Coordinates of C-alpha atoms and ligand atoms in Angstrom, one line a residue:
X13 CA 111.1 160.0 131.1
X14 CA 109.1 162.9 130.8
X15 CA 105.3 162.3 130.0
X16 CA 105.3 165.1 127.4
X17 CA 109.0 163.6 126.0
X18 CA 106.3 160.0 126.0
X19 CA 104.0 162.0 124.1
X20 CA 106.4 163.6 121.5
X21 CA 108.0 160.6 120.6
X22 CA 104.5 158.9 120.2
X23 CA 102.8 161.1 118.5
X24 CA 102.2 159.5 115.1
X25 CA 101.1 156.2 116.3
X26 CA 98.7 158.7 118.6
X27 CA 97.3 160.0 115.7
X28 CA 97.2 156.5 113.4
X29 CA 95.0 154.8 116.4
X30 CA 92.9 157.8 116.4
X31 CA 92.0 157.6 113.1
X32 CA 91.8 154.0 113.2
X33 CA 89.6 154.1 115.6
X34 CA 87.6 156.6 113.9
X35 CA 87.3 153.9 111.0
X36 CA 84.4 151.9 112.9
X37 CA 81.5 153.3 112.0
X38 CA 80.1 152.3 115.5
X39 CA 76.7 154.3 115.5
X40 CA 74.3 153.3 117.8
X41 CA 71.1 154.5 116.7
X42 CA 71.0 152.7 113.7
X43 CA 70.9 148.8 114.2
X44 CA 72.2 147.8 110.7
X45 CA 75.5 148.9 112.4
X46 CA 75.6 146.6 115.9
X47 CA 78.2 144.7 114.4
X48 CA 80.5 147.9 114.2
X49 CA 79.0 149.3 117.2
X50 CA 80.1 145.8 119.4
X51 CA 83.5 146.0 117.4
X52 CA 83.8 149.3 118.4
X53 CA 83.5 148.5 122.7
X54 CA 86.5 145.4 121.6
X55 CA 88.7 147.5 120.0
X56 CA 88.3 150.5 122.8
X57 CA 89.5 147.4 125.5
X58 CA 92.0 146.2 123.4
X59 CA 93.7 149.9 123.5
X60 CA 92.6 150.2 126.9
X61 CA 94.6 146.8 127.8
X62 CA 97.5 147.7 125.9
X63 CA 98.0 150.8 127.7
X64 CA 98.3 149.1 130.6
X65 CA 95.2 149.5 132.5
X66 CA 93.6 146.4 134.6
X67 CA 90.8 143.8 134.8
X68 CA 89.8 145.7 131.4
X69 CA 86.2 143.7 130.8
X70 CA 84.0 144.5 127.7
X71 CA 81.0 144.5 129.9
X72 CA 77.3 143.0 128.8
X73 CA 74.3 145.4 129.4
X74 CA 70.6 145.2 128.1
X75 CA 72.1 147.3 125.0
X76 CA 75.5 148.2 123.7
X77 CA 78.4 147.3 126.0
X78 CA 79.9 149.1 128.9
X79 CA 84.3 149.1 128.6
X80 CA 85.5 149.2 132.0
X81 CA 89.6 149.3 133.1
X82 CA 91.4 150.1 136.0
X83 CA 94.7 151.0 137.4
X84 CA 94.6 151.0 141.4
X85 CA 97.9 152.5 142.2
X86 CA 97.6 153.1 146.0
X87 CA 94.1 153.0 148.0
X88 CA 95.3 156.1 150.0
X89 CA 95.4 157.9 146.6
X90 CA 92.3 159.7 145.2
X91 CA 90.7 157.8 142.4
X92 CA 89.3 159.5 139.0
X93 CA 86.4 157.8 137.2
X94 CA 87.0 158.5 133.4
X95 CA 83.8 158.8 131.5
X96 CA 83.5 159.1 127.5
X97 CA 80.7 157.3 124.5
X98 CA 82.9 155.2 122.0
X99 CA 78.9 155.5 120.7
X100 CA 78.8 158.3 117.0
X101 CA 75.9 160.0 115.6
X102 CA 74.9 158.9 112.1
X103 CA 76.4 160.4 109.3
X104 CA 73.5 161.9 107.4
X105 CA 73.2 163.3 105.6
X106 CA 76.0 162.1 104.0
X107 CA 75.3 163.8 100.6
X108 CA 76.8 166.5 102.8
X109 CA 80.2 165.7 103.6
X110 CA 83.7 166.8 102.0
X111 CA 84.8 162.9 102.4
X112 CA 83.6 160.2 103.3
X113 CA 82.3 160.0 107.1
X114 CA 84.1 157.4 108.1
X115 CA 87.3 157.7 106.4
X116 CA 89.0 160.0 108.5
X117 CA 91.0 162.7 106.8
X118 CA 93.2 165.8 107.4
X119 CA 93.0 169.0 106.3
X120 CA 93.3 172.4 107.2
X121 CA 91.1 175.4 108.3
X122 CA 90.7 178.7 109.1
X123 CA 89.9 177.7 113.0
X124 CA 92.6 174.7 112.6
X125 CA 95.5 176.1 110.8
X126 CA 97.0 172.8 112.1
X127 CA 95.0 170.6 110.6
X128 CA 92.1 169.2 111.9
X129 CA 90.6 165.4 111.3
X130 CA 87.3 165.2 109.5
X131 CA 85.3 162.5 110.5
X132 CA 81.7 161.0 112.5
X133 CA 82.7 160.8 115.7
X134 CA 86.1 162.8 115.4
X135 CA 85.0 165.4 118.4
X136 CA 82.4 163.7 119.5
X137 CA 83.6 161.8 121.8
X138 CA 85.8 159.0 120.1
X139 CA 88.9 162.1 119.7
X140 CA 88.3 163.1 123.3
X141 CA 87.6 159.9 124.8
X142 CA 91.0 158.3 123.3
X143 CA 93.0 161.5 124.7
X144 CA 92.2 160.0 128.1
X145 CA 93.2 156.2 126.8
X146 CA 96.5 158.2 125.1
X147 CA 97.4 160.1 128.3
X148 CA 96.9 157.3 130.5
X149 CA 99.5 155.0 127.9
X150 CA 102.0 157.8 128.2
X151 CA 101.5 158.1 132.4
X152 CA 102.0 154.5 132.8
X153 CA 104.5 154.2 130.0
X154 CA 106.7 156.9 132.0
X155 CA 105.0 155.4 135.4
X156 CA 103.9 158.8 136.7
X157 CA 100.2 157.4 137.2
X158 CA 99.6 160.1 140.6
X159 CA 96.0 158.6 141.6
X160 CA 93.7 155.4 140.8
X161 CA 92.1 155.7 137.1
X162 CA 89.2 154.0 136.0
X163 CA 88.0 154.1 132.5
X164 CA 84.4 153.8 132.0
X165 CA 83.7 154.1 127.9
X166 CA 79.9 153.5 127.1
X167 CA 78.0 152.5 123.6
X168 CA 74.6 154.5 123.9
X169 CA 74.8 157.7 124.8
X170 CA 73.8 159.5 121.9
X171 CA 71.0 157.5 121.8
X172 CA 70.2 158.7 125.6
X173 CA 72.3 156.0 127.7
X174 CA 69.0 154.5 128.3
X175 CA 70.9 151.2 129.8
X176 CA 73.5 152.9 131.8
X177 CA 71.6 153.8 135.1
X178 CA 71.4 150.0 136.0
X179 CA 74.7 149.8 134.8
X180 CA 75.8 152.3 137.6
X181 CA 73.5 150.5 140.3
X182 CA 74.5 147.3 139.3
X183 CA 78.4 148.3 139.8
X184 CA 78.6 150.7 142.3
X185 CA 81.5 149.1 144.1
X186 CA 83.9 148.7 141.1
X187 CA 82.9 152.7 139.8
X188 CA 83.9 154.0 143.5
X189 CA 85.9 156.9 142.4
X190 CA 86.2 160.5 144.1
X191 CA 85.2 162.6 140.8
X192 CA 84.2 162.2 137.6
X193 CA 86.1 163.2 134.7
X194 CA 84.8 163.8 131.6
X195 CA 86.0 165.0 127.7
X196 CA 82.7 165.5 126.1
X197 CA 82.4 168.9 126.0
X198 CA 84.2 171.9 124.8
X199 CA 86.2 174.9 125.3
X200 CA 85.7 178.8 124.0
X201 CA 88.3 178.4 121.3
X202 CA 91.6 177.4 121.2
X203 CA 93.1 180.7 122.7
X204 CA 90.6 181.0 125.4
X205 CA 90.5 177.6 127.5
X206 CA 87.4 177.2 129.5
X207 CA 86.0 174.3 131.4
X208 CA 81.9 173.3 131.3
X209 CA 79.9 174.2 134.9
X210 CA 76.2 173.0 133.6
X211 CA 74.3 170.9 130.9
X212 CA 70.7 171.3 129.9
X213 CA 68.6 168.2 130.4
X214 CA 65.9 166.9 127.7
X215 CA 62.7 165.9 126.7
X216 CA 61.8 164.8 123.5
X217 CA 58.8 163.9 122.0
X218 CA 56.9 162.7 118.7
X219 CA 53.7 164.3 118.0
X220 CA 51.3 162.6 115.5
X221 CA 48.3 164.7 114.4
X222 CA 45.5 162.6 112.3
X223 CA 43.2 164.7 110.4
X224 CA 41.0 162.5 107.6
X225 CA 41.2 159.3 107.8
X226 CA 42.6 158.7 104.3
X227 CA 44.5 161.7 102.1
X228 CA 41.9 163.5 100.1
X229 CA 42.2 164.8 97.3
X230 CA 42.7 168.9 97.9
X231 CA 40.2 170.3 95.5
X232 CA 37.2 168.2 96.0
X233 CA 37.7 168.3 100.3
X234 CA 39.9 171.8 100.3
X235 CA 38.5 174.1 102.7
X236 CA 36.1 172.0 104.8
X237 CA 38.3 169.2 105.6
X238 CA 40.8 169.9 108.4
X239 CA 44.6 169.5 106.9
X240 CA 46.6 168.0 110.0
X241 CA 49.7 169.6 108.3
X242 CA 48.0 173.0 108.4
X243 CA 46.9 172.3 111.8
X244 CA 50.3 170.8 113.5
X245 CA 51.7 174.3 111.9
X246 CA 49.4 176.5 114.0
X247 CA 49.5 174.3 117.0
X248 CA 53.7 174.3 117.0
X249 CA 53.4 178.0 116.2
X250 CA 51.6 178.7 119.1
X251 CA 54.2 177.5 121.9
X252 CA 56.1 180.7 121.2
X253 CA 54.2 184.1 122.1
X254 CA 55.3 187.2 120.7
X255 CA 59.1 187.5 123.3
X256 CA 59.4 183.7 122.3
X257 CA 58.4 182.4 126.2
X258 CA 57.1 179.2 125.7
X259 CA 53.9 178.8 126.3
X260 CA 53.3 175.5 127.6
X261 CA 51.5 175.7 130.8
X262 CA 53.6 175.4 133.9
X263 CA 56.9 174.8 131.4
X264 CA 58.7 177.9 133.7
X265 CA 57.6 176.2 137.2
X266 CA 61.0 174.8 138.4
X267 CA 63.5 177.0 136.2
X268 CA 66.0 177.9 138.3
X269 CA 66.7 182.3 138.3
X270 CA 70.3 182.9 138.2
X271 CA 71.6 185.9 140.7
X272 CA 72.4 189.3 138.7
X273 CA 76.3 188.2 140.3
X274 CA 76.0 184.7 138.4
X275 CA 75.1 186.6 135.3
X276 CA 77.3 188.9 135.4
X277 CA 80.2 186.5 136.1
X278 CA 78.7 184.6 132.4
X279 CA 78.8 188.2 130.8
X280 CA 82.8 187.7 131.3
X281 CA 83.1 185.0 128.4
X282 CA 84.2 186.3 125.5
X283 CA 81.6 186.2 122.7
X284 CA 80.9 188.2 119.5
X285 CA 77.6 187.8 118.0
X286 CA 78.8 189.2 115.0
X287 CA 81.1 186.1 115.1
X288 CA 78.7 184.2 116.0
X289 CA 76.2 184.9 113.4
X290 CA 79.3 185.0 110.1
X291 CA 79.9 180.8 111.5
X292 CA 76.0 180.2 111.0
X293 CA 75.7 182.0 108.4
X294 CA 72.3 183.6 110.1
X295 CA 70.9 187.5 109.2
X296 CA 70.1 187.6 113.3
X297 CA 70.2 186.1 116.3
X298 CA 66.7 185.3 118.1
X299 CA 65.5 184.4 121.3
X300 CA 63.5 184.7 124.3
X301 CA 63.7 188.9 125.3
X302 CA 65.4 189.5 128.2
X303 CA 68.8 187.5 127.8
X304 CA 71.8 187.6 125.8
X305 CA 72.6 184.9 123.1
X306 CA 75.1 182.9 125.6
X307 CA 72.2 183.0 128.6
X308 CA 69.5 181.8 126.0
X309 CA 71.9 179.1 124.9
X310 CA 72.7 177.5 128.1
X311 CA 70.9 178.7 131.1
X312 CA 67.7 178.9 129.8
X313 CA 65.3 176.3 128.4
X314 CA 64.2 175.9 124.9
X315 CA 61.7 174.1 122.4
X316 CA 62.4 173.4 119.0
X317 CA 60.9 171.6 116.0
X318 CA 63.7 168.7 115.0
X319 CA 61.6 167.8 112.1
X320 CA 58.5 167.7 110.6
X321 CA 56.6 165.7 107.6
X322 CA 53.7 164.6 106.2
X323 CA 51.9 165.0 102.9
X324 CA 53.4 164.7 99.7
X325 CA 57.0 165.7 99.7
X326 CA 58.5 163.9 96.2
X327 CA 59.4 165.7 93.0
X328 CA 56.7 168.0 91.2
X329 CA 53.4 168.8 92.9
X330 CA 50.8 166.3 94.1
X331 CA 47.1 167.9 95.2
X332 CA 46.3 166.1 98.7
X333 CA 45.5 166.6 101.8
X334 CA 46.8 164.4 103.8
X335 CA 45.6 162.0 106.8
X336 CA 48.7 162.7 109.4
X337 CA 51.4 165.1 110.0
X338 CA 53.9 164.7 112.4
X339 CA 56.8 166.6 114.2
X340 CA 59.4 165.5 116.5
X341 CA 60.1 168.3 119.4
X342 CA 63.2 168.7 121.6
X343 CA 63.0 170.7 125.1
X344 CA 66.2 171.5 126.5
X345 CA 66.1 172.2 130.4
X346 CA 67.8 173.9 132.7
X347 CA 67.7 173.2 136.7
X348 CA 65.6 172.6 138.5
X349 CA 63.3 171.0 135.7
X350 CA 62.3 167.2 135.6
X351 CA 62.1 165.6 131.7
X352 CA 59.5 163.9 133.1
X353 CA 57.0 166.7 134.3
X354 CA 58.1 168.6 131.6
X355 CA 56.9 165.6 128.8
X356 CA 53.3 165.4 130.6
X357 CA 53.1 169.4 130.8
X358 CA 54.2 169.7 127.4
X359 CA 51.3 166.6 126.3
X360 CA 49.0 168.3 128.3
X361 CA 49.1 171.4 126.8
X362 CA 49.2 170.0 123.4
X363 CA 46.1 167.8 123.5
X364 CA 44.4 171.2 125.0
X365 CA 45.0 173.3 122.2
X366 CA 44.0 170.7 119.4
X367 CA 41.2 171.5 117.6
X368 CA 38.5 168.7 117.8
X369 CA 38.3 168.4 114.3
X370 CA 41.8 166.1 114.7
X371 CA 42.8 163.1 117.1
X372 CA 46.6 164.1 118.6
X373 CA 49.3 161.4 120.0
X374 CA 51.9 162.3 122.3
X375 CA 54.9 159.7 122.3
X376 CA 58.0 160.6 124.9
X377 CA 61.3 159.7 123.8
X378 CA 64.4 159.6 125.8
X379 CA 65.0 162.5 128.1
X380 CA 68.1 163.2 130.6
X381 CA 68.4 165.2 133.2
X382 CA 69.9 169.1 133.6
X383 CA 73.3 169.2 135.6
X384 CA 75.3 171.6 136.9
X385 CA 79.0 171.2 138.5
X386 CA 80.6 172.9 141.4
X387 CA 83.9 175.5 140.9
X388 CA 84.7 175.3 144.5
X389 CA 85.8 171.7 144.0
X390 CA 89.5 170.4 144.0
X391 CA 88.6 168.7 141.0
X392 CA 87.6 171.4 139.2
X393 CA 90.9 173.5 140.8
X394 CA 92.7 170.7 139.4
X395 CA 91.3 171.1 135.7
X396 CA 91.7 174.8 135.6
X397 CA 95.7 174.3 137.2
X398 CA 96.2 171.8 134.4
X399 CA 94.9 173.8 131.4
X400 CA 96.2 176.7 133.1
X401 CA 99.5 174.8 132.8
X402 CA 99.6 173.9 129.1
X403 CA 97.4 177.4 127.8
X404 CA 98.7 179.8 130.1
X405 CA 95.7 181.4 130.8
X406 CA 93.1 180.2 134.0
X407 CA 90.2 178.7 132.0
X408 CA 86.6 180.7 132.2
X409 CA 83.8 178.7 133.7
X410 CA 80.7 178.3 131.1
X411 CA 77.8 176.8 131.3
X412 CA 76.7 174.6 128.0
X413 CA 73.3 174.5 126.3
X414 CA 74.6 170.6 125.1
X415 CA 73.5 167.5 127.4
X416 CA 75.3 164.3 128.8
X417 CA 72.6 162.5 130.8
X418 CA 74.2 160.6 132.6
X419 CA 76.1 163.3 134.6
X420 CA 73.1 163.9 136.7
X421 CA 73.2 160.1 137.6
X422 CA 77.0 159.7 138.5
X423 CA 75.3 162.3 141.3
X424 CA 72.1 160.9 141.7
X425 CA 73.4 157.2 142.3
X426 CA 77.2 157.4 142.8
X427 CA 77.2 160.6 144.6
X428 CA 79.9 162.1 141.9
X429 CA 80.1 165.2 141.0
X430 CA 81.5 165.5 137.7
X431 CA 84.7 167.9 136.0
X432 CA 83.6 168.5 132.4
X433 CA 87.0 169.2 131.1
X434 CA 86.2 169.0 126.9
X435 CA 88.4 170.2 124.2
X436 CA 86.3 170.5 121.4
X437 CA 85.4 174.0 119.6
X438 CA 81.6 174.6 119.0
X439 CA 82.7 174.9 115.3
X440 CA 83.7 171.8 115.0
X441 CA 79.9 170.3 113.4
X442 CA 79.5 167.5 115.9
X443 CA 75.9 165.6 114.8
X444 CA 76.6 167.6 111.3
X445 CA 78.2 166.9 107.9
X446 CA 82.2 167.5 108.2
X447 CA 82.7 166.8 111.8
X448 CA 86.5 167.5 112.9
X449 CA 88.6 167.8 115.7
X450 CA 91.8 170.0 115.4
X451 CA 95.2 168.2 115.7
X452 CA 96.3 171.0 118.5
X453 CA 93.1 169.9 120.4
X454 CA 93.6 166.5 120.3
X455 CA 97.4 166.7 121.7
X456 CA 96.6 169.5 123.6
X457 CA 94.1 167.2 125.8
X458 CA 97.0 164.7 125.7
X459 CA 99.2 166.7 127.3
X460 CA 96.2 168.3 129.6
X461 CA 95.0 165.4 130.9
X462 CA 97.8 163.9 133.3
X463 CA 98.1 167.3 134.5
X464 CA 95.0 167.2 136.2
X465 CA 95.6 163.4 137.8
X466 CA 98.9 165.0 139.1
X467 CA 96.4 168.1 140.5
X468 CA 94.0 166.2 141.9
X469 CA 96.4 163.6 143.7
X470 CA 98.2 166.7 144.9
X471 CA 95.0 168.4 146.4
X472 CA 94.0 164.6 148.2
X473 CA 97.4 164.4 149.9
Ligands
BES519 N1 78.9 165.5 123.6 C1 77.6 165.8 123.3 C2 77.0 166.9 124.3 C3 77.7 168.2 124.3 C4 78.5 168.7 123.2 C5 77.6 169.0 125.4 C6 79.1 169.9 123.3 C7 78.3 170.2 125.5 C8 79.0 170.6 124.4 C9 76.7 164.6 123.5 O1 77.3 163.5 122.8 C10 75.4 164.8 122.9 O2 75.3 164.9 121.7 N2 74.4 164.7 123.7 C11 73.0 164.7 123.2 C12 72.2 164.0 124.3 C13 71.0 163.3 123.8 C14 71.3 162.3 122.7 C15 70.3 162.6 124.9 C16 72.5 166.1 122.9 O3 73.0 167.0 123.6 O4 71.7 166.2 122.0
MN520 MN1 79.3 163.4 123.1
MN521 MN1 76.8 163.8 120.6

């Protein structure tokens, strides 16, 4: 049988499992949800068991589990390492949603005139992931499995896959693979198939600025006492100058220039600001001068307020100045930038400007590296024959402004390099209220996916 006649017939039960799956509200970064979470890596092995891989093992690491399967075909067959998060985002705010973020449901839209699945987790990555666990039931089902397949499905990595380097030093022999595959990304829309060629990296911080050292009433201290809120303003105000360069001291070191033939080759992807700005419902686009809205997006580095309090911020008005404000930061980072140098740069240069009428703290969260990913490879000519195959167009090469730490450690300690072969639209409000994942998508990686084992075995023979 044919593995698209597989896929036809099963299509149903693809979806139920999906949105099953999708049920499990397995969010790591809150830990009133571990139960969930740990249900979550079970219920991934249990599919990944019933679809007929091997020594499937829920595997224990200092945080959420690792779900490892295998199917070793033939050692003289190339073998594909398949990475995805069975890991969500939290729903908030949940005020925001249509329905209910974990009770998946279908419905149309403009982008999806299919029907698309609304739910936490429906994009990112549990859809994609369980394309790979769909496509590799309907490969063995039909027993067309071309190369070895191992499935690798972490718990944390929207929380920064903090555990998962000594995951991949503590089990280098059993992840021995020739390339990394990887559904966690997404293409230019569903008429115009592209595969991903770079991530940013990260570095987040927390910044706590401490002003007087209670809250003060605002008339009786107003004017002479320093207000921290005031003060955090002006200091987060200043890391932009006036063509938004960022001016943390050193922050543009290690960025890596792309040739005038790179850029031009990234002018090629379609995009329409005017598009661009209707889905964002934003009066202009901004950015640093000198680069278009796709190059300020993905192959250059940012810095962006995530959030910021302090003060009084309940109903009505309440006169005080307050003791502490706070923000929390995000840099994204392009090659050849190091989260780490870029955290004390960035602390450096904020304890500088501080005024001394306030103490600062700098706290670094988690951070990931930048990556990028070769074209030249036979893995990636194996993605772009297989979507070339079921879109009938060659997909366009972009890079991403999203991250997936972890890809610059398949390199760093595997030696992988990584095909980031995603399916997801931009539109589709991963992290956001209304998350979906179109129907066509979701099959369409289905019937993508064994493509590129049959591609890649084919280019290893
Ligand atoms: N799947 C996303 C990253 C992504 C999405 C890359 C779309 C490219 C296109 C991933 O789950 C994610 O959200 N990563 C975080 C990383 C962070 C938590 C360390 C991100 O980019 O914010
Ligand atoms: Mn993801
Ligand atoms: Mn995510």
């Amino acid at each position: 049988m044919d593995v698209n006649d597989y896929m036809n017939e099963h299509r149903e039960r693809m979806l139920d499992e999906l949105l099953e799956l999708l049920r499990i509200p397995s969010i790591s970064a809150d830990p009133s949800y571990a139960g969930d979470t740990l249900k979550c890596a079970e219920v991934v092995a249990e599919h990944l068991r019933k679809a007929g891989a091997d020594n499937v093992e829920v595997v224990a690491t200092e945080g959420y589990p690792v779900v490892y399967g295998e199917k070793l075909v033939d050692p003289s067959k190339p073998t594909v390492l398949v990475y995805g998060h069975y890991d969500v985002q939290p729903a908030d705010p949940i005020d925001l949603w249509d329905s209910p973020a974990f009770e998946p449901v279908i419905k149309k839209t403009e982008l999806h005139p299919e029907g698309a699945i609304f739910a936490r987790g429906a994009c990112d990555d549990k859809g994609q992931f369980f394309m790979h666990v769909k496509a590799f039931e309907a490969m063995v089902a039909t027993n067309q499995v071309p190369c070895n397949i191992k499935f690798m499905i972490e718990g944390e990595e929207e929380v920064g896959s903090v555990h998962l380097e000594d995951f991949l030093e503590a089990n280098r022999e059993r992840l021995a693979a020739d390339v990394v595959l990887v559904s966690d990304t997404g293409i230019i829309a569903n008429d115009v198939p592209s595969i991903t060629t770079g991530l940013r990296g990260l570095s987040y911080v927390e910044v706590e600025v401490t002003g007087p050292n209670r809250d003060l009433h605002s008339g009786l201290y107003g004017g002479a006492a320093p207000n921290p809120i005031n003060i955090l303003c002006e200091m987060i105000a200043s890391l932009k100058d006036e063509h938004q360069h960022i001016t943390v001291e050193g922050f543009y070191d290690d960025v890596a220039e792309l040739s005038t033939e790179e850029r031009t080759a990234m002018a090629e992807a379609p995009f329409s600001e005017d598009a661009y700005k209707k889905s964002i419902g934003i009066g202009a686009v901004e950015g640093e001068a000198g680069y278009s809205a796709p190059e300020r997006m993905s192959i250059r580095p940012t810095l962006d307020v995530n959030g910021i309090w302090g003060g009084y911020t309940g109903e009505g008005a309440k006169t005080v100045i307050a003791s502490k404000a706070y923000a929390k930061i995000s840099m994204r980072l392009v090659p050849h930038q190091d989260p780490d140098d870029i955290t004390s740069k960035f602390e450096a240069h904020f304890k500088k400007i501080a005024p001394e009428s306030v103490k600062l703290k700098v706290t670094a969260m988690h951070g990931g590296q930048p990556a990028v990913t070769p074209t030249d490879s036979s893995a990636y000519q194996a993605a772009s024959a297989a979507m070339e195959m079921t879109y009938g167009k060659v997909p366009v090469p972009v890079r991403s402004g999203g991250s997936i730490p972890i890809v610059a450690s398949f390199e760093q300690i595997l030696g992988l390099k990584t095909v980031l072969m995603g399916f997801g639209l931009d539109s589709d409000a991963i992290h956001s209220p209304n998350e979906h994942y179109g129907l066509f998508n979701y099959f369409k990686g289905i019937e993508t996916i064994p493509h590129f084992h049959a591609e890649f075995a084919a280019r290893h023979a």
